XYZ file of C-alpha atoms in Angstrom:
274
model
C 82.492 21.492 68.107
C 78.904 22.414 68.650
C 78.118 19.196 70.429
C 80.955 19.828 72.883
C 79.513 23.267 73.284
C 75.834 22.188 73.826
C 76.491 19.166 76.536
C 77.763 21.239 79.246
C 74.692 23.447 79.018
C 72.351 20.485 79.110
C 74.344 19.305 82.371
C 73.651 22.732 84.036
C 70.033 22.948 83.058
C 69.067 19.333 83.811
C 70.763 19.822 87.083
C 67.919 22.048 87.908
C 65.257 19.465 87.558
C 66.760 17.399 90.766
C 66.393 18.753 94.435
C 66.965 22.410 94.785
C 70.217 23.007 96.306
C 68.869 26.096 98.000
C 65.808 24.353 99.700
C 65.246 25.820 103.138
C 63.178 22.973 104.672
C 64.975 19.874 106.298
C 65.670 17.034 104.040
C 63.598 14.501 106.222
C 60.418 16.424 105.883
C 60.747 16.347 101.779
C 57.694 13.607 101.745
C 55.617 14.642 104.616
C 52.367 15.913 104.372
C 52.885 19.516 105.299
C 52.151 22.703 103.960
C 54.870 25.343 104.059
C 53.966 29.117 103.720
C 55.157 32.536 104.754
C 54.117 35.432 106.914
C 54.456 38.914 105.320
C 55.204 40.264 108.766
C 56.043 38.616 111.864
C 52.728 37.732 114.042
C 52.755 40.053 117.287
C 49.612 38.611 119.162
C 47.942 35.531 119.338
C 45.806 36.753 122.140
C 42.114 36.749 120.618
C 41.353 40.072 122.146
C 44.386 41.643 120.507
C 45.191 39.739 117.276
C 43.717 41.766 114.371
C 46.148 40.954 111.109
C 45.942 38.517 108.297
C 48.812 36.666 109.288
C 47.543 36.154 112.716
C 44.324 35.054 111.494
C 45.869 31.970 109.898
C 46.837 31.095 113.287
C 44.019 32.097 115.674
C 41.811 30.725 113.178
C 42.915 27.272 113.804
C 43.026 27.764 117.514
C 39.795 29.861 118.853
C 36.380 28.997 118.203
C 33.854 31.906 117.941
C 30.010 31.285 118.002
C 29.727 31.274 114.225
C 31.386 30.768 111.275
C 31.198 30.738 107.441
C 30.027 28.064 105.481
C 32.920 26.707 103.479
C 31.159 26.346 100.007
C 28.154 28.943 100.067
C 28.385 32.040 97.745
C 27.789 34.505 98.658
C 29.281 34.023 102.017
C 26.763 32.746 104.491
C 27.074 32.517 108.143
C 26.249 29.116 110.231
C 26.690 27.869 113.635
C 29.982 26.859 114.953
C 29.950 26.384 118.632
C 26.290 27.438 119.028
C 23.284 25.054 118.706
C 21.380 27.469 116.178
C 21.888 31.151 114.857
C 21.571 33.788 117.353
C 18.031 35.194 117.999
C 17.896 38.646 117.439
C 15.343 41.072 119.163
C 14.844 44.619 118.889
C 13.676 47.012 121.536
C 12.259 50.449 121.728
C 13.284 53.665 124.188
C 10.619 52.339 126.656
C 11.591 49.053 126.822
C 8.726 47.208 124.438
C 9.697 44.829 122.122
C 9.606 45.631 118.277
C 8.859 43.357 115.511
C 11.437 42.282 112.942
C 11.854 44.798 110.095
C 11.094 47.734 112.442
C 12.737 50.984 111.128
C 16.077 51.327 112.575
C 15.205 55.074 114.181
C 12.806 53.165 116.279
C 15.465 50.841 117.495
C 16.972 51.813 120.885
C 18.366 48.578 121.886
C 19.215 45.224 120.055
C 19.885 41.897 121.812
C 21.382 38.659 120.357
C 20.467 35.448 122.527
C 22.784 32.825 122.021
C 23.124 29.045 123.018
C 26.189 27.040 122.993
C 26.581 23.293 122.460
C 26.825 21.511 125.601
C 29.846 18.785 126.235
C 32.523 20.958 124.515
C 35.789 20.593 126.274
C 38.864 22.718 126.256
C 42.254 21.091 125.023
C 44.130 19.790 127.877
C 46.517 22.501 129.501
C 48.522 23.060 132.812
C 45.913 25.879 133.628
C 43.230 23.231 134.303
C 45.430 21.032 136.517
C 44.355 20.416 140.010
C 45.207 18.792 143.082
C 43.367 15.980 144.721
C 41.449 18.578 146.967
C 40.555 20.585 143.799
C 42.953 23.429 144.520
C 44.978 24.536 141.403
C 48.001 22.985 140.941
C 50.023 25.633 139.341
C 49.376 28.784 141.249
C 51.618 30.804 143.104
C 54.707 29.175 141.493
C 58.047 30.425 142.638
C 61.274 30.852 140.957
C 62.403 27.275 141.951
C 59.189 25.858 140.506
C 59.899 27.321 136.909
C 63.288 25.550 136.951
C 63.139 23.247 133.847
C 60.128 24.760 132.504
C 60.336 26.325 129.053
C 57.498 25.023 127.137
C 53.770 23.751 128.368
C 54.799 20.046 127.830
C 57.434 20.681 130.561
C 54.411 20.830 132.955
C 53.665 17.430 134.728
C 50.429 17.727 134.932
C 47.192 19.015 132.784
C 43.510 19.120 132.753
C 40.448 20.218 131.150
C 36.934 21.361 131.602
C 33.528 22.143 129.718
C 32.933 25.389 128.055
C 30.231 27.448 129.537
C 28.576 30.838 128.745
C 30.496 32.646 131.174
C 33.558 31.880 129.025
C 32.319 34.005 126.340
C 31.231 36.790 128.555
C 34.618 36.932 130.085
C 36.183 37.436 126.655
C 33.972 40.163 125.958
C 34.879 41.586 129.083
C 38.704 41.324 128.021
C 37.859 43.609 125.186
C 37.665 46.224 127.590
C 40.629 45.681 129.717
C 43.052 48.389 129.870
C 45.730 45.969 129.953
C 45.203 44.168 126.680
C 44.148 47.495 124.570
C 41.961 45.475 122.262
C 42.103 47.230 118.667
C 38.247 46.762 118.453
C 37.380 48.274 121.917
C 36.745 51.812 120.223
C 34.477 50.638 117.815
C 32.696 48.008 119.950
C 32.262 50.881 122.832
C 29.977 52.457 120.571
C 27.762 49.614 120.191
C 27.832 47.162 123.140
C 26.224 48.374 126.143
C 28.025 49.652 128.973
C 31.376 48.401 127.551
C 32.910 51.944 127.894
C 31.977 52.295 131.235
C 33.309 48.980 132.071
C 36.794 49.965 130.771
C 36.699 52.801 133.063
C 35.908 50.903 135.928
C 38.733 48.473 135.069
C 41.195 51.317 134.472
C 40.417 52.716 137.927
C 41.149 49.401 139.619
C 43.923 48.219 137.444
C 45.873 51.409 138.623
C 45.807 50.439 142.535
C 47.008 46.849 141.902
C 50.726 45.979 141.202
C 51.491 45.477 137.184
C 51.726 41.652 137.715
C 48.655 41.231 139.802
C 45.769 39.473 137.888
C 42.898 41.566 136.982
C 39.790 39.140 137.674
C 37.197 39.896 135.383
C 34.510 37.679 136.920
C 34.003 40.342 139.548
C 32.857 43.113 136.896
C 28.904 42.759 135.948
C 28.099 44.715 133.023
C 24.867 44.805 130.780
C 26.281 44.302 127.530
C 27.150 40.602 128.211
C 25.282 38.405 130.523
C 25.124 34.516 131.093
C 21.383 33.727 131.183
C 22.284 29.970 131.890
C 24.915 27.457 131.815
C 24.881 27.352 127.967
C 23.418 30.689 126.963
C 24.347 34.366 127.157
C 22.696 37.425 125.824
C 24.727 40.389 124.275
C 23.074 43.839 124.160
C 23.670 46.822 121.954
C 22.790 50.250 122.797
C 21.527 51.058 118.931
C 20.951 49.482 115.705
C 23.806 47.710 114.241
C 22.886 44.606 112.040
C 26.580 44.251 111.193
C 27.558 42.986 114.166
C 26.619 39.271 113.875
C 29.459 39.130 111.655
C 31.823 40.030 114.507
C 30.527 37.006 115.809
C 32.431 34.795 113.514
C 35.992 36.433 114.419
C 38.158 35.308 117.633
C 37.492 38.494 119.331
C 34.143 36.560 120.555
C 35.716 33.083 121.334
C 35.521 31.668 124.734
C 38.293 32.638 126.975
C 38.674 30.415 130.466
C 39.578 32.896 133.357
C 41.954 29.988 134.462
C 44.224 30.440 131.687
C 44.236 34.105 132.302
C 45.054 33.788 135.880
C 47.749 30.989 134.973
C 49.850 33.263 132.706
C 49.573 36.306 134.932
C 51.736 34.827 137.198
C 55.069 36.261 137.619
C 57.705 34.681 135.493
C 55.484 33.456 132.830
C 56.143 36.371 130.377
C 59.844 35.458 130.574
C 59.155 31.783 129.937
């Protein structure tokens, strides 16, 4: 009697050693080299100027490449170049514009500059935003409702293109931190340190108010002293004070390059709905 009582129980227990009956993943992916994970909350933004949560960072960290990164193995955590040829050159200046030696007391430092040189030859992943006609004009600009028929994903566009990363792309992204249309979560903090970022926000706020909501706000037309290209592959970020922690921000997607072509592409009417 005991044997017949125990046998059904063993059958139930052993059934748990097989395939899980409530496995949420497709059966055909069981042997695939795929890591499945979960989000604590649904990602809200993947725009590097707006994204600021750990769930989103799992994705943006695999998409955008800022100037610096953390060494994978070193402890304590150590910064190293990612898209730059070397670590930024940090220089200090007093209130009269005279350069100060490294190690100067923070009270004497009126401005700090970071000179950054990126690697030549880096290219963007192919994207319809870079597609051009034989005469060089953008292929997908001024799209009409008819042009959007059958377009639901980027793969639905028949053409794509690419181009090399340049220093202006990093400067463009820093300007985006001040855009009133994006409301970057780090604008308040960065405006306390990056020279002229607050003034740029006020200029953009005024000009954006005079444009239709769907009109593209071309940030290339705005210069400000906090971020300037000093060459095709070099740019300078200027802080209006001493802030040694700033270099760690350069390892975050907020300071990754952003091509103006992509912003213009997605600013077209109909893109949000698609």
